[in-house]
mmCIF file of C-alpha atoms in Angstrom:
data_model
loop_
_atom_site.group_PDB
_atom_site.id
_atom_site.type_symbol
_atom_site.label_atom_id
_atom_site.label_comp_id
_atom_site.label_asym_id
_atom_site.label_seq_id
_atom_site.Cartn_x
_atom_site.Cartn_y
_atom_site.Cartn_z
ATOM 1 C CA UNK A 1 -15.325 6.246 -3.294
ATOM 2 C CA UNK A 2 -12.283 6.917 -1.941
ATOM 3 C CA UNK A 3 -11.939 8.771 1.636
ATOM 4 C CA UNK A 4 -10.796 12.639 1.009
ATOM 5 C CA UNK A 5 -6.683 13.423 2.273
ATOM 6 C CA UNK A 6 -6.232 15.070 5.385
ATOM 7 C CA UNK A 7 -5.273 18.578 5.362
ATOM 8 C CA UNK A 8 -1.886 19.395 4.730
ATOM 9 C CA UNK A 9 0.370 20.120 7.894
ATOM 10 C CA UNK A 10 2.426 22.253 5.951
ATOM 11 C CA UNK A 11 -0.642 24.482 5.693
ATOM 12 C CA UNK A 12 -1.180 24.376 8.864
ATOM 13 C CA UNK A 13 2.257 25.442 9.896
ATOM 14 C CA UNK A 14 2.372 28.116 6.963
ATOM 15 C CA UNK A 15 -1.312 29.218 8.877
ATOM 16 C CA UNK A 16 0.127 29.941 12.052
ATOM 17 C CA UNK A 17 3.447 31.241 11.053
ATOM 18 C CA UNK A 18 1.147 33.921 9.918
ATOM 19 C CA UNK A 19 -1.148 34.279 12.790
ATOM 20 C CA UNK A 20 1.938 34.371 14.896
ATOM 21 C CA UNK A 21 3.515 37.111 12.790
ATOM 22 C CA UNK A 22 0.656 39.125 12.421
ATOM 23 C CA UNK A 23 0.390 39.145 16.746
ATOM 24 C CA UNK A 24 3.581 40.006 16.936
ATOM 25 C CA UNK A 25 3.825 43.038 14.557
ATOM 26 C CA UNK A 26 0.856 44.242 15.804
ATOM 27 C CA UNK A 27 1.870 44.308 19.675
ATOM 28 C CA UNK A 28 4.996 45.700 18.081
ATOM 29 C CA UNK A 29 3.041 48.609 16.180
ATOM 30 C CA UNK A 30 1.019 49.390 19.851
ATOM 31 C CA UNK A 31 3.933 49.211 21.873
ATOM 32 C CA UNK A 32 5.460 51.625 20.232
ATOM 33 C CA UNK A 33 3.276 53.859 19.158
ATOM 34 C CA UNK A 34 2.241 53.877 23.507
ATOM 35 C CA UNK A 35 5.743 54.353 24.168
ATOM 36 C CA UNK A 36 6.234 57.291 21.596
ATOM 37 C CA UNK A 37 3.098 58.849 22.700
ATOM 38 C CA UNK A 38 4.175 58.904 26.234
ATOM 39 C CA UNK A 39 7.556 59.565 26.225
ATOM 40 C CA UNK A 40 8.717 60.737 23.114
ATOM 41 C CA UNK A 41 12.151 60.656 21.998
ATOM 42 C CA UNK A 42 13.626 59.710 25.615
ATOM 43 C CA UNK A 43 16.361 57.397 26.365
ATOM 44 C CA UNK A 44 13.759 55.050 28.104
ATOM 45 C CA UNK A 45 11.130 55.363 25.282
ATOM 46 C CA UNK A 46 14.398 54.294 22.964
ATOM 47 C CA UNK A 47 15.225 51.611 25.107
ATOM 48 C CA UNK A 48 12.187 50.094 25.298
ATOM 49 C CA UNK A 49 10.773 50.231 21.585
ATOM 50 C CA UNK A 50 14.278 48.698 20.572
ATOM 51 C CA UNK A 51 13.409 45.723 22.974
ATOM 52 C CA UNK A 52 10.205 45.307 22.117
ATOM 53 C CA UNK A 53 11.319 45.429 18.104
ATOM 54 C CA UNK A 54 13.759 42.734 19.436
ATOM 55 C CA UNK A 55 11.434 40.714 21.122
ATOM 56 C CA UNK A 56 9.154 40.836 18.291
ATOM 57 C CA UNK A 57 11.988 40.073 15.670
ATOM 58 C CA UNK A 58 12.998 36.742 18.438
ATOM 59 C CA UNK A 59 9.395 35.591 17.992
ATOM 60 C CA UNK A 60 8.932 36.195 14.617
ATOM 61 C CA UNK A 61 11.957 33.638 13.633
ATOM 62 C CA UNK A 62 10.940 31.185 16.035
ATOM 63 C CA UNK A 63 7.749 30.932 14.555
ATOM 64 C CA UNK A 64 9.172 30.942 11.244
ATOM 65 C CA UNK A 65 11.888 27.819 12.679
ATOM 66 C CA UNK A 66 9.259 25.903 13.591
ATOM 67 C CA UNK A 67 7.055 26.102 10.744
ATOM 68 C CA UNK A 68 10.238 25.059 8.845
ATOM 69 C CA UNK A 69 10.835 22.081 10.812
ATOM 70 C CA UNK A 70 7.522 21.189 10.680
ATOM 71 C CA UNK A 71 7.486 21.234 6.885
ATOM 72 C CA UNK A 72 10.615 18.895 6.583
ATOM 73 C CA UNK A 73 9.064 16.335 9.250
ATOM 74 C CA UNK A 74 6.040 16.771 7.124
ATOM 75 C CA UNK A 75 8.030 16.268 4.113
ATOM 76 C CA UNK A 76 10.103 13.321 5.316
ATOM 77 C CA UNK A 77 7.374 11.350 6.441
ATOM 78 C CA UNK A 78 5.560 12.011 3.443
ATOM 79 C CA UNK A 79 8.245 10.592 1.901
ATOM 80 C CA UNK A 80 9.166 7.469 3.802
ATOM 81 C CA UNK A 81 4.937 6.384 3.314
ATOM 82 C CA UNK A 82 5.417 6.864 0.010
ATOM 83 C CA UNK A 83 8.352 5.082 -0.768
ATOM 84 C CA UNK A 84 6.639 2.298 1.266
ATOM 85 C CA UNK A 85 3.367 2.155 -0.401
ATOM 86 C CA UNK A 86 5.564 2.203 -3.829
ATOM 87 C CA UNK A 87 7.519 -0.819 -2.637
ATOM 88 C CA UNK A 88 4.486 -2.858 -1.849
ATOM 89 C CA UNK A 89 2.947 -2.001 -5.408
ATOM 90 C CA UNK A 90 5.744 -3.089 -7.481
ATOM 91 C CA UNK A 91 6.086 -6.152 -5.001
ATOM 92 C CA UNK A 92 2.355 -6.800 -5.541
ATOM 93 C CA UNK A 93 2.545 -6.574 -9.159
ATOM 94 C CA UNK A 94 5.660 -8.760 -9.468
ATOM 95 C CA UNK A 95 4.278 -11.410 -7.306
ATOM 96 C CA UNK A 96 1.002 -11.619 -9.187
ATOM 97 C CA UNK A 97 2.951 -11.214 -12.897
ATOM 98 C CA UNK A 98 4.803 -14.183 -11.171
ATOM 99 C CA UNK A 99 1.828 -16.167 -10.276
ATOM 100 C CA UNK A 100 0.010 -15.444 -13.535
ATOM 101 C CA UNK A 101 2.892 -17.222 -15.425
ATOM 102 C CA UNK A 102 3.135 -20.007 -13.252
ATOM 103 C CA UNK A 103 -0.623 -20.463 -14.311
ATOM 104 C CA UNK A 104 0.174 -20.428 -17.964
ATOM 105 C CA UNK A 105 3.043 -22.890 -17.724
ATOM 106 C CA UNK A 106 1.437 -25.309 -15.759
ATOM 107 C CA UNK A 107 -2.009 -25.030 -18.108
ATOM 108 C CA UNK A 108 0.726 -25.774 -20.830
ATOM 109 C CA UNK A 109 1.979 -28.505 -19.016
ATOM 110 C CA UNK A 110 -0.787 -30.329 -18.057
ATOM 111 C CA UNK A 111 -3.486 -29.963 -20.607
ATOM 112 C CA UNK A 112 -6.071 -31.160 -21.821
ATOM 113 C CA UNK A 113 -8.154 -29.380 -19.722
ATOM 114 C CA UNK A 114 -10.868 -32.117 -20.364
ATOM 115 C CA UNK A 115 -8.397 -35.198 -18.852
ATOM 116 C CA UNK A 116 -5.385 -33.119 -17.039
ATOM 117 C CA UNK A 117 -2.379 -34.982 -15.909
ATOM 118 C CA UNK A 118 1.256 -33.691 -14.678
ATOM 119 C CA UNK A 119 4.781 -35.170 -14.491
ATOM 120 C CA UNK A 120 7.078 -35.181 -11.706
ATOM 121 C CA UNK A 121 8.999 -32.547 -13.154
ATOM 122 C CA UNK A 122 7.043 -30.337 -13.908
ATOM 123 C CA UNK A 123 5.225 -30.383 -10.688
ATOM 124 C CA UNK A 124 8.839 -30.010 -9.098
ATOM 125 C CA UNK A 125 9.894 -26.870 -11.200
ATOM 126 C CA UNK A 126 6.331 -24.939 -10.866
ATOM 127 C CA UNK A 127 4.985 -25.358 -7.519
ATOM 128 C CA UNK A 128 8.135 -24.934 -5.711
ATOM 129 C CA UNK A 129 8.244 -20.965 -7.583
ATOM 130 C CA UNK A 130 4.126 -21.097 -6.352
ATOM 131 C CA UNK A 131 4.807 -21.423 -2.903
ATOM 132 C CA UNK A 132 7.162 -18.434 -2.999
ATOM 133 C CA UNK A 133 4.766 -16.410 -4.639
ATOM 134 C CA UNK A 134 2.661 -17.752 -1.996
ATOM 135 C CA UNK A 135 5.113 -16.379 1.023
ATOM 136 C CA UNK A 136 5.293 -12.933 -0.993
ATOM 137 C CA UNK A 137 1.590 -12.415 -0.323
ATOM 138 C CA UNK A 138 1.756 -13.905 3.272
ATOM 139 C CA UNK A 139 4.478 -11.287 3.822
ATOM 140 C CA UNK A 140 2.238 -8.312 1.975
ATOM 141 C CA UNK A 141 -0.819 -9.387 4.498
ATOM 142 C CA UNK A 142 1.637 -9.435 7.768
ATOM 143 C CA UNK A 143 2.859 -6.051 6.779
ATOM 144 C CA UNK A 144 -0.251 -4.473 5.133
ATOM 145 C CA UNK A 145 -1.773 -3.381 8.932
ATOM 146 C CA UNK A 146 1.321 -1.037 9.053
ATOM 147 C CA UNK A 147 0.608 1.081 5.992
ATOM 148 C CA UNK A 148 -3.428 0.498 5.851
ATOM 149 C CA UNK A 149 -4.124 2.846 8.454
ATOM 150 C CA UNK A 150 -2.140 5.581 7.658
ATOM 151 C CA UNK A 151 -3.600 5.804 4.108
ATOM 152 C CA UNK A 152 -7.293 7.166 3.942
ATOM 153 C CA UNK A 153 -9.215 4.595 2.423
ATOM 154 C CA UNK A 154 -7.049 1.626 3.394
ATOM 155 C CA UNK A 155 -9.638 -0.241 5.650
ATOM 156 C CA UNK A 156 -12.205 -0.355 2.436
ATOM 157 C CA UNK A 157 -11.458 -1.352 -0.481
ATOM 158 C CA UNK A 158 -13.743 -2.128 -2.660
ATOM 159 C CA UNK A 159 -13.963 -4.663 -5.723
ATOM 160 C CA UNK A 160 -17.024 -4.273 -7.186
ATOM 161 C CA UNK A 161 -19.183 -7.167 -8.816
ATOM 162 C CA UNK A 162 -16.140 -9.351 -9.452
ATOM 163 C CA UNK A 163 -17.108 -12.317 -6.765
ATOM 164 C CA UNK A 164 -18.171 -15.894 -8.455
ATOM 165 C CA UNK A 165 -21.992 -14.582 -7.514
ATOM 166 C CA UNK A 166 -21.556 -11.033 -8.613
ATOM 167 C CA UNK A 167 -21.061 -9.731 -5.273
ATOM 168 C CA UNK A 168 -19.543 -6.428 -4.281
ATOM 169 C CA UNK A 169 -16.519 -7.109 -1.740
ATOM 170 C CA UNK A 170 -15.373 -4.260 0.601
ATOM 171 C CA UNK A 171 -12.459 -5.212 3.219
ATOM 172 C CA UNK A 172 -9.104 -4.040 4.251
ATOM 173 C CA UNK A 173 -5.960 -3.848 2.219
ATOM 174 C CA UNK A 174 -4.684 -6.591 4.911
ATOM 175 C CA UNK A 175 -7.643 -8.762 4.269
ATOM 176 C CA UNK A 176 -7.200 -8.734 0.721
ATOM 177 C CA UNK A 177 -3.661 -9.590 1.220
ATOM 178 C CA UNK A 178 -5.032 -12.987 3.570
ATOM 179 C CA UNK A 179 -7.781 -13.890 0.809
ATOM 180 C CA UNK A 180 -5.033 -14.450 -2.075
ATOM 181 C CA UNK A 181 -2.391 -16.374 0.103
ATOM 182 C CA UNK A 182 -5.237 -18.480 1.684
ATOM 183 C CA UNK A 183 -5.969 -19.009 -1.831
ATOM 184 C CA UNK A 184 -2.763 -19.764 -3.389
ATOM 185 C CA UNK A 185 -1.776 -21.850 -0.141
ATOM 186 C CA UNK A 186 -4.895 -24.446 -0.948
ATOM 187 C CA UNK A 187 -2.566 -24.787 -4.339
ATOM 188 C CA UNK A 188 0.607 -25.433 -2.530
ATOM 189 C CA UNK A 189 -0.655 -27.717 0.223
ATOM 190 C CA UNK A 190 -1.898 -30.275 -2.611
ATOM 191 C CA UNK A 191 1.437 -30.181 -3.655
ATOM 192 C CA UNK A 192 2.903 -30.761 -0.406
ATOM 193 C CA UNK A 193 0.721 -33.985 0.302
ATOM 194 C CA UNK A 194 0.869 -35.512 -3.570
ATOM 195 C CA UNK A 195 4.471 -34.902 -4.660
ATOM 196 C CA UNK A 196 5.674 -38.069 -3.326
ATOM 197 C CA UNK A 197 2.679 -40.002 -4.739
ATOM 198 C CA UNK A 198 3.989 -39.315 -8.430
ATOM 199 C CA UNK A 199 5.835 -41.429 -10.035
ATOM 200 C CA UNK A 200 9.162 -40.713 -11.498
ATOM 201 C CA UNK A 201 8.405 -41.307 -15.131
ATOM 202 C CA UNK A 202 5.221 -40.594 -16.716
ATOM 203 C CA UNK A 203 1.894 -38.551 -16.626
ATOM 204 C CA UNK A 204 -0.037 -38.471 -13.198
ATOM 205 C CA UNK A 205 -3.730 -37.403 -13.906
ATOM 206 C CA UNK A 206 -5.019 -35.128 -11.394
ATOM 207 C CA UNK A 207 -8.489 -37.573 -10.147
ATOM 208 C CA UNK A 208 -5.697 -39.995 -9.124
ATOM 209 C CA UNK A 209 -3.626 -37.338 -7.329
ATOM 210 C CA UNK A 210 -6.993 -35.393 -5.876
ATOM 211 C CA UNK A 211 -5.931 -31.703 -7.203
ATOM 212 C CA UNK A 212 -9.307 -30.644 -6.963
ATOM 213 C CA UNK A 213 -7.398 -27.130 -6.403
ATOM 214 C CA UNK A 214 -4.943 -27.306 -8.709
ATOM 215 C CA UNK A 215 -7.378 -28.011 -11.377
ATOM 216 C CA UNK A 216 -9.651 -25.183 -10.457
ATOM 217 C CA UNK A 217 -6.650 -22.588 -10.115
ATOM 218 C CA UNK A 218 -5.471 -23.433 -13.514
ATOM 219 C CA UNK A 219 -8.259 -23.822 -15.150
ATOM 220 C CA UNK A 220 -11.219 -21.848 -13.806
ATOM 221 C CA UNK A 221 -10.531 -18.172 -15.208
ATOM 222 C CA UNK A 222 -13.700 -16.975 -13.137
ATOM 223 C CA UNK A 223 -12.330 -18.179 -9.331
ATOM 224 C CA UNK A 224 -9.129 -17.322 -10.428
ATOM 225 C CA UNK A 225 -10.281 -13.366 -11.213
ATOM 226 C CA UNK A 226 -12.649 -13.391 -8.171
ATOM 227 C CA UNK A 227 -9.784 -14.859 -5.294
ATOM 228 C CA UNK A 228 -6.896 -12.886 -7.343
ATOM 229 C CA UNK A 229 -7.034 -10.722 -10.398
ATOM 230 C CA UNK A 230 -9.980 -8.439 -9.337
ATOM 231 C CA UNK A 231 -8.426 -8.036 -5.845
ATOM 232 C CA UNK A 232 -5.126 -7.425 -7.244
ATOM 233 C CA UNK A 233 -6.915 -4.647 -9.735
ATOM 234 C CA UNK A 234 -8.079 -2.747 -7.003
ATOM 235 C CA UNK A 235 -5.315 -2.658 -4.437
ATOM 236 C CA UNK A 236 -3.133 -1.402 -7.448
ATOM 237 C CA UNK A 237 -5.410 0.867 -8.417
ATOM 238 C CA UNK A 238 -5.456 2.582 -4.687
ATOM 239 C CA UNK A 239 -1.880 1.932 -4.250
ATOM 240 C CA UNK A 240 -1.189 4.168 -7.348
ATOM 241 C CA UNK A 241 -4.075 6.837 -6.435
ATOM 242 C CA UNK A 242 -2.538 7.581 -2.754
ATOM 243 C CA UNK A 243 1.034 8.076 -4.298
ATOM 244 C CA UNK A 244 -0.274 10.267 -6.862
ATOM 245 C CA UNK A 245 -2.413 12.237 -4.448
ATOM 246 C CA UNK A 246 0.970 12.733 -2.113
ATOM 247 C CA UNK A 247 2.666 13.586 -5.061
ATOM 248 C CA UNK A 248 0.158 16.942 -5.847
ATOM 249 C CA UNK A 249 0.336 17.748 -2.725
#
């Protein structure tokens, strides 16, 4: 369940605009009624109820500038959290679009699945784009911390039942974030250590080469929904429920 949206500071502001209004008119209504009571139709009487209508006009507008300014700070930094939290979202998306079809090409490239084995090339053109997708998501976790707290329900999100056992997982939009770079960077450090070990012509198979994580990210559709897809599900999903709720707002 996600955690409720603060109350609106334009309400607020709108809320004591009236308050302030209300005091004002009112000590404006007394004061003069006193002053006509007492000293009815006299230059000092005059005098004095046109100050006091002055005084009460002057306070009136500043409460009325305020609330103003409040609502376009309000507005504005409405605005630059939202553009934020959009530009993470569609950099989410694309990164994980991008990773997704790094996954199909190298399946392609290296199947059977039974017996897999991978060229030099190919291993040179895919992994290289891997390892950016990789960065992408290191960048999303550095920054996440920065956004996370100032959207309600940022420090739990929750995947529900999508772990290898089944298992609920509830953890920040940061730690999220860490989980699918840690997991895509087990991908990319095989690749580091066994480029140079293939040889320039040929199939490699992956037992020689020892891509125990290679193998399983390409071919093991369960780990790769439980470390990516179902995290990536949910973060999108909250990503595009806090800009809609901003945008009713």
């Amino acid at each position: 369940m996600r955690k409720p949206w603060p109350a609106k500071p334009e309400r607020q502001a709108v809320a004591l605009v009236l308050v302030v209004a209300v005091l004002a008119l009112a000590g404006l209504l007394v004061v003069t009624l006193a002053v006509r009571g007492a000293h009815s139709k006299t230059v000092p009487s005059e005098v004095v109820r046109a100050c006091v209508q002055v005084l009460a006009i002057s306070v009136v507008g500043f409460a009325v500038g305020w609330a103003t300014f409040t609502l376009q700070q309000a507005h504005l930094e409405r605005q630059r959290l939202d553009d934020r939290v959009r530009a993470v979202l569609v950099e989410t998306l694309d990164s994980y679009n991008a990773v997704k079809q790094i996954r199909r090409m190298l399946r392609a490239e290296t199947a059977p699945r039974a017996a897999p084995g991978i060229t030099a090339e190919a291993y040179s053109r895919l992994l290289p784009e891997l390892c950016r997708q990789q960065l992408v998501f290191e960048s999303l976790k550095r920054t996440a911390p920065l956004i996370q707290k100032h959207l309600p329900g940022g420090d739990a999100i929750i995947v529900p039942k999508c772990g290898l056992r089944g298992e609920t997982v509830v953890e920040t939009l940061e730690k999220h974030y860490a989980h699918i770079e840690s997991y895509l960077n087990e991908v990319v450090k095989e690749y580091e250590n066994n480029r140079v070990l293939l040889p320039s012509e040929g199939r490699e198979p992956f037992t020689a080469l020892g891509l125990t994580n290679t193998r399983r990210f390409i071919y093991e559709t369960a780990d790769f929904r439980a470390n990516a897809s179902c995290r990536i599900d949910e973060m999108v999903t909250f990503l595009e429920e806090t800009l809609l709720r901003t945008r009713r707002r």
